[in-house]
Amino acid sequence: VQLQASGGGLVQPGGSLRLSCAASGSNFIINTLGWYRQAPGKQRDVVATIRPDGATVYADSVKGRFTITTDSAKNTVYLQMNSLKPEDTAVYYCYGNLRVFGTPMNLNYWGQGTQVTVSS
């Protein structure tokens, strides 16, 4: 299973970006998809997660500004980021908790990071 993220970049404060992450590879069942971020010198923290039933969880710092959605047909998770602030600057990692068909356990998978820089 591979997670391929895209969509980072440089944006001015108050601007918007949309991140995408597509899961591919062996047939699998999705338990949770999400996004984490890691700023320089800080630990990796959860930004938002979403389950197949649509249940979402957001970090307090992004509530009302970020929206996580999925396209189940494409096994893709999106993160729409609006009203971006300099403190949102970080490497963003997509995350999937998945179970490959024929295996007994859910495992965590990570995509490569994508840099988001919010600066004027």
PDB file of C-alpha atoms in Angstrom:
ATOM      1  CA  VAL A   1       0.000   0.000   0.000  1.00  0.00           C
ATOM      2  CA  GLN A   2       1.288   3.443  -0.907  1.00  0.00           C
ATOM      3  CA  LEU A   3       0.038   6.891  -0.017  1.00  0.00           C
ATOM      4  CA  GLN A   4       0.942   9.634  -2.472  1.00  0.00           C
ATOM      5  CA  ALA A   5       0.469  13.194  -1.284  1.00  0.00           C
ATOM      6  CA  SER A   6       0.449  16.381  -3.327  1.00  0.00           C
ATOM      7  CA  GLY A   7      -0.644  19.986  -3.175  1.00  0.00           C
ATOM      8  CA  GLY A   8       1.735  21.783  -0.848  1.00  0.00           C
ATOM      9  CA  GLY A   9       3.370  25.091  -1.615  1.00  0.00           C
ATOM     10  CA  LEU A  10       3.901  28.688  -0.621  1.00  0.00           C
ATOM     11  CA  VAL A  11       0.877  30.834   0.170  1.00  0.00           C
ATOM     12  CA  GLN A  12       0.318  34.215   1.763  1.00  0.00           C
ATOM     13  CA  PRO A  13      -1.431  34.536   5.126  1.00  0.00           C
ATOM     14  CA  GLY A  14      -5.167  34.329   4.630  1.00  0.00           C
ATOM     15  CA  GLY A  15      -4.780  32.227   1.519  1.00  0.00           C
ATOM     16  CA  SER A  16      -5.898  28.695   0.738  1.00  0.00           C
ATOM     17  CA  LEU A  17      -4.379  25.401  -0.336  1.00  0.00           C
ATOM     18  CA  ARG A  18      -5.779  21.951  -0.966  1.00  0.00           C
ATOM     19  CA  LEU A  19      -3.774  18.834  -0.215  1.00  0.00           C
ATOM     20  CA  SER A  20      -4.561  15.473  -1.802  1.00  0.00           C
ATOM     21  CA  CYS A  21      -3.457  11.985  -0.902  1.00  0.00           C
ATOM     22  CA  ALA A  22      -4.263   8.863  -2.887  1.00  0.00           C
ATOM     23  CA  ALA A  23      -3.949   5.362  -1.470  1.00  0.00           C
ATOM     24  CA  SER A  24      -3.008   2.622  -3.904  1.00  0.00           C
ATOM     25  CA  GLY A  25      -1.626  -0.882  -4.020  1.00  0.00           C
ATOM     26  CA  SER A  26      -3.123  -4.072  -2.640  1.00  0.00           C
ATOM     27  CA  ASN A  27      -6.854  -4.322  -2.017  1.00  0.00           C
ATOM     28  CA  PHE A  28      -7.546  -2.891   1.390  1.00  0.00           C
ATOM     29  CA  ILE A  29     -10.205  -1.685   3.768  1.00  0.00           C
ATOM     30  CA  ILE A  30      -9.874   1.827   5.108  1.00  0.00           C
ATOM     31  CA  ASN A  31     -10.345   2.341   8.829  1.00  0.00           C
ATOM     32  CA  THR A  32      -9.158   5.945   9.047  1.00  0.00           C
ATOM     33  CA  LEU A  33      -7.522   8.499   6.752  1.00  0.00           C
ATOM     34  CA  GLY A  34      -6.021  11.730   7.881  1.00  0.00           C
ATOM     35  CA  TRP A  35      -3.375  14.396   7.904  1.00  0.00           C
ATOM     36  CA  TYR A  36      -0.611  15.150  10.374  1.00  0.00           C
ATOM     37  CA  ARG A  37       1.910  17.970  10.323  1.00  0.00           C
ATOM     38  CA  GLN A  38       5.347  18.599  11.716  1.00  0.00           C
ATOM     39  CA  ALA A  39       6.868  22.036  12.126  1.00  0.00           C
ATOM     40  CA  PRO A  40      10.633  22.455  12.535  1.00  0.00           C
ATOM     41  CA  GLY A  41      11.737  21.415  16.000  1.00  0.00           C
ATOM     42  CA  LYS A  42       8.302  20.125  16.941  1.00  0.00           C
ATOM     43  CA  GLN A  43       6.646  16.717  17.096  1.00  0.00           C
ATOM     44  CA  ARG A  44       4.281  15.417  14.464  1.00  0.00           C
ATOM     45  CA  ASP A  45       0.719  16.269  15.450  1.00  0.00           C
ATOM     46  CA  VAL A  46      -2.657  15.291  14.082  1.00  0.00           C
ATOM     47  CA  VAL A  47      -4.434  17.884  11.960  1.00  0.00           C
ATOM     48  CA  ALA A  48      -7.596  16.028  10.937  1.00  0.00           C
ATOM     49  CA  THR A  49      -8.897  12.498  10.476  1.00  0.00           C
ATOM     50  CA  ILE A  50     -11.917  10.995   8.773  1.00  0.00           C
ATOM     51  CA  ARG A  51     -13.552   7.581   8.942  1.00  0.00           C
ATOM     52  CA  PRO A  52     -15.564   5.822   6.219  1.00  0.00           C
ATOM     53  CA  ASP A  53     -18.816   6.809   7.933  1.00  0.00           C
ATOM     54  CA  GLY A  54     -17.810  10.458   7.543  1.00  0.00           C
ATOM     55  CA  ALA A  55     -16.922  11.067  11.170  1.00  0.00           C
ATOM     56  CA  THR A  56     -14.211  13.699  11.426  1.00  0.00           C
ATOM     57  CA  VAL A  57     -11.842  14.927  14.094  1.00  0.00           C
ATOM     58  CA  TYR A  58      -9.943  18.203  13.900  1.00  0.00           C
ATOM     59  CA  ALA A  59      -7.174  19.746  15.923  1.00  0.00           C
ATOM     60  CA  ASP A  60      -8.486  22.758  17.814  1.00  0.00           C
ATOM     61  CA  SER A  61      -6.033  25.014  15.994  1.00  0.00           C
ATOM     62  CA  VAL A  62      -7.599  24.292  12.587  1.00  0.00           C
ATOM     63  CA  LYS A  63     -11.296  23.974  13.419  1.00  0.00           C
ATOM     64  CA  GLY A  64     -13.380  26.226  11.213  1.00  0.00           C
ATOM     65  CA  ARG A  65     -10.526  26.743   8.752  1.00  0.00           C
ATOM     66  CA  PHE A  66      -9.611  23.263   7.485  1.00  0.00           C
ATOM     67  CA  THR A  67     -11.933  20.657   6.021  1.00  0.00           C
ATOM     68  CA  ILE A  68     -11.093  16.996   5.462  1.00  0.00           C
ATOM     69  CA  THR A  69     -13.006  15.012   2.863  1.00  0.00           C
ATOM     70  CA  THR A  70     -12.644  11.784   0.940  1.00  0.00           C
ATOM     71  CA  ASP A  71     -13.445  10.383  -2.476  1.00  0.00           C
ATOM     72  CA  SER A  72     -14.018   6.728  -1.702  1.00  0.00           C
ATOM     73  CA  ALA A  73     -14.073   5.744  -5.369  1.00  0.00           C
ATOM     74  CA  LYS A  74     -10.548   7.095  -5.735  1.00  0.00           C
ATOM     75  CA  ASN A  75      -9.330   6.115  -2.250  1.00  0.00           C
ATOM     76  CA  THR A  76      -8.273   9.726  -1.903  1.00  0.00           C
ATOM     77  CA  VAL A  77      -8.336  12.067   1.069  1.00  0.00           C
ATOM     78  CA  TYR A  78      -8.270  15.838   0.742  1.00  0.00           C
ATOM     79  CA  LEU A  79      -7.465  18.641   3.134  1.00  0.00           C
ATOM     80  CA  GLN A  80      -8.892  22.020   2.187  1.00  0.00           C
ATOM     81  CA  MET A  81      -7.009  24.666   4.126  1.00  0.00           C
ATOM     82  CA  ASN A  82      -8.469  28.175   4.269  1.00  0.00           C
ATOM     83  CA  SER A  83      -7.500  31.300   6.187  1.00  0.00           C
ATOM     84  CA  LEU A  84      -3.973  29.994   6.458  1.00  0.00           C
ATOM     85  CA  LYS A  85      -1.708  31.436   9.135  1.00  0.00           C
ATOM     86  CA  PRO A  86       2.092  31.488   9.426  1.00  0.00           C
ATOM     87  CA  GLU A  87       1.804  29.002  12.280  1.00  0.00           C
ATOM     88  CA  ASP A  88       0.308  26.497   9.823  1.00  0.00           C
ATOM     89  CA  THR A  89       3.738  26.268   8.193  1.00  0.00           C
ATOM     90  CA  ALA A  90       4.881  22.663   8.417  1.00  0.00           C
ATOM     91  CA  VAL A  91       5.481  19.467   6.504  1.00  0.00           C
ATOM     92  CA  TYR A  92       2.108  17.777   6.096  1.00  0.00           C
ATOM     93  CA  TYR A  93       1.890  13.978   6.055  1.00  0.00           C
ATOM     94  CA  CYS A  94      -1.076  11.949   4.961  1.00  0.00           C
ATOM     95  CA  TYR A  95      -1.933   8.918   7.045  1.00  0.00           C
ATOM     96  CA  GLY A  96      -3.976   5.808   6.597  1.00  0.00           C
ATOM     97  CA  ASN A  97      -4.973   3.087   9.017  1.00  0.00           C
ATOM     98  CA  LEU A  98      -5.809   0.236   6.652  1.00  0.00           C
ATOM     99  CA  ARG A  99      -6.282  -3.513   6.566  1.00  0.00           C
ATOM    100  CA  VAL A 100      -5.016  -5.334   3.512  1.00  0.00           C
ATOM    101  CA  PHE A 101      -7.346  -8.117   2.363  1.00  0.00           C
ATOM    102  CA  GLY A 102      -6.276 -11.457   3.751  1.00  0.00           C
ATOM    103  CA  THR A 103      -4.389  -9.979   6.701  1.00  0.00           C
ATOM    104  CA  PRO A 104      -5.708  -9.819  10.259  1.00  0.00           C
ATOM    105  CA  MET A 105      -4.551  -6.425  11.397  1.00  0.00           C
ATOM    106  CA  ASN A 106      -4.999  -2.744  10.679  1.00  0.00           C
ATOM    107  CA  LEU A 107      -1.658  -1.107  10.015  1.00  0.00           C
ATOM    108  CA  ASN A 108      -0.549   2.500   9.799  1.00  0.00           C
ATOM    109  CA  TYR A 109       0.734   3.840   6.511  1.00  0.00           C
ATOM    110  CA  TRP A 110       2.305   7.221   5.815  1.00  0.00           C
ATOM    111  CA  GLY A 111       2.710   9.246   2.692  1.00  0.00           C
ATOM    112  CA  GLN A 112       5.705  11.349   1.906  1.00  0.00           C
ATOM    113  CA  GLY A 113       5.540  14.803   3.398  1.00  0.00           C
ATOM    114  CA  THR A 114       4.508  17.869   1.473  1.00  0.00           C
ATOM    115  CA  GLN A 115       5.738  21.294   2.548  1.00  0.00           C
ATOM    116  CA  VAL A 116       3.224  24.023   3.301  1.00  0.00           C
ATOM    117  CA  THR A 117       4.696  27.469   3.883  1.00  0.00           C
ATOM    118  CA  VAL A 118       2.536  30.408   4.884  1.00  0.00           C
ATOM    119  CA  SER A 119       4.445  33.634   4.526  1.00  0.00           C
ATOM    120  CA  SER A 120       4.150  37.102   3.083  1.00  0.00           C
TER     121      SER A 120
END
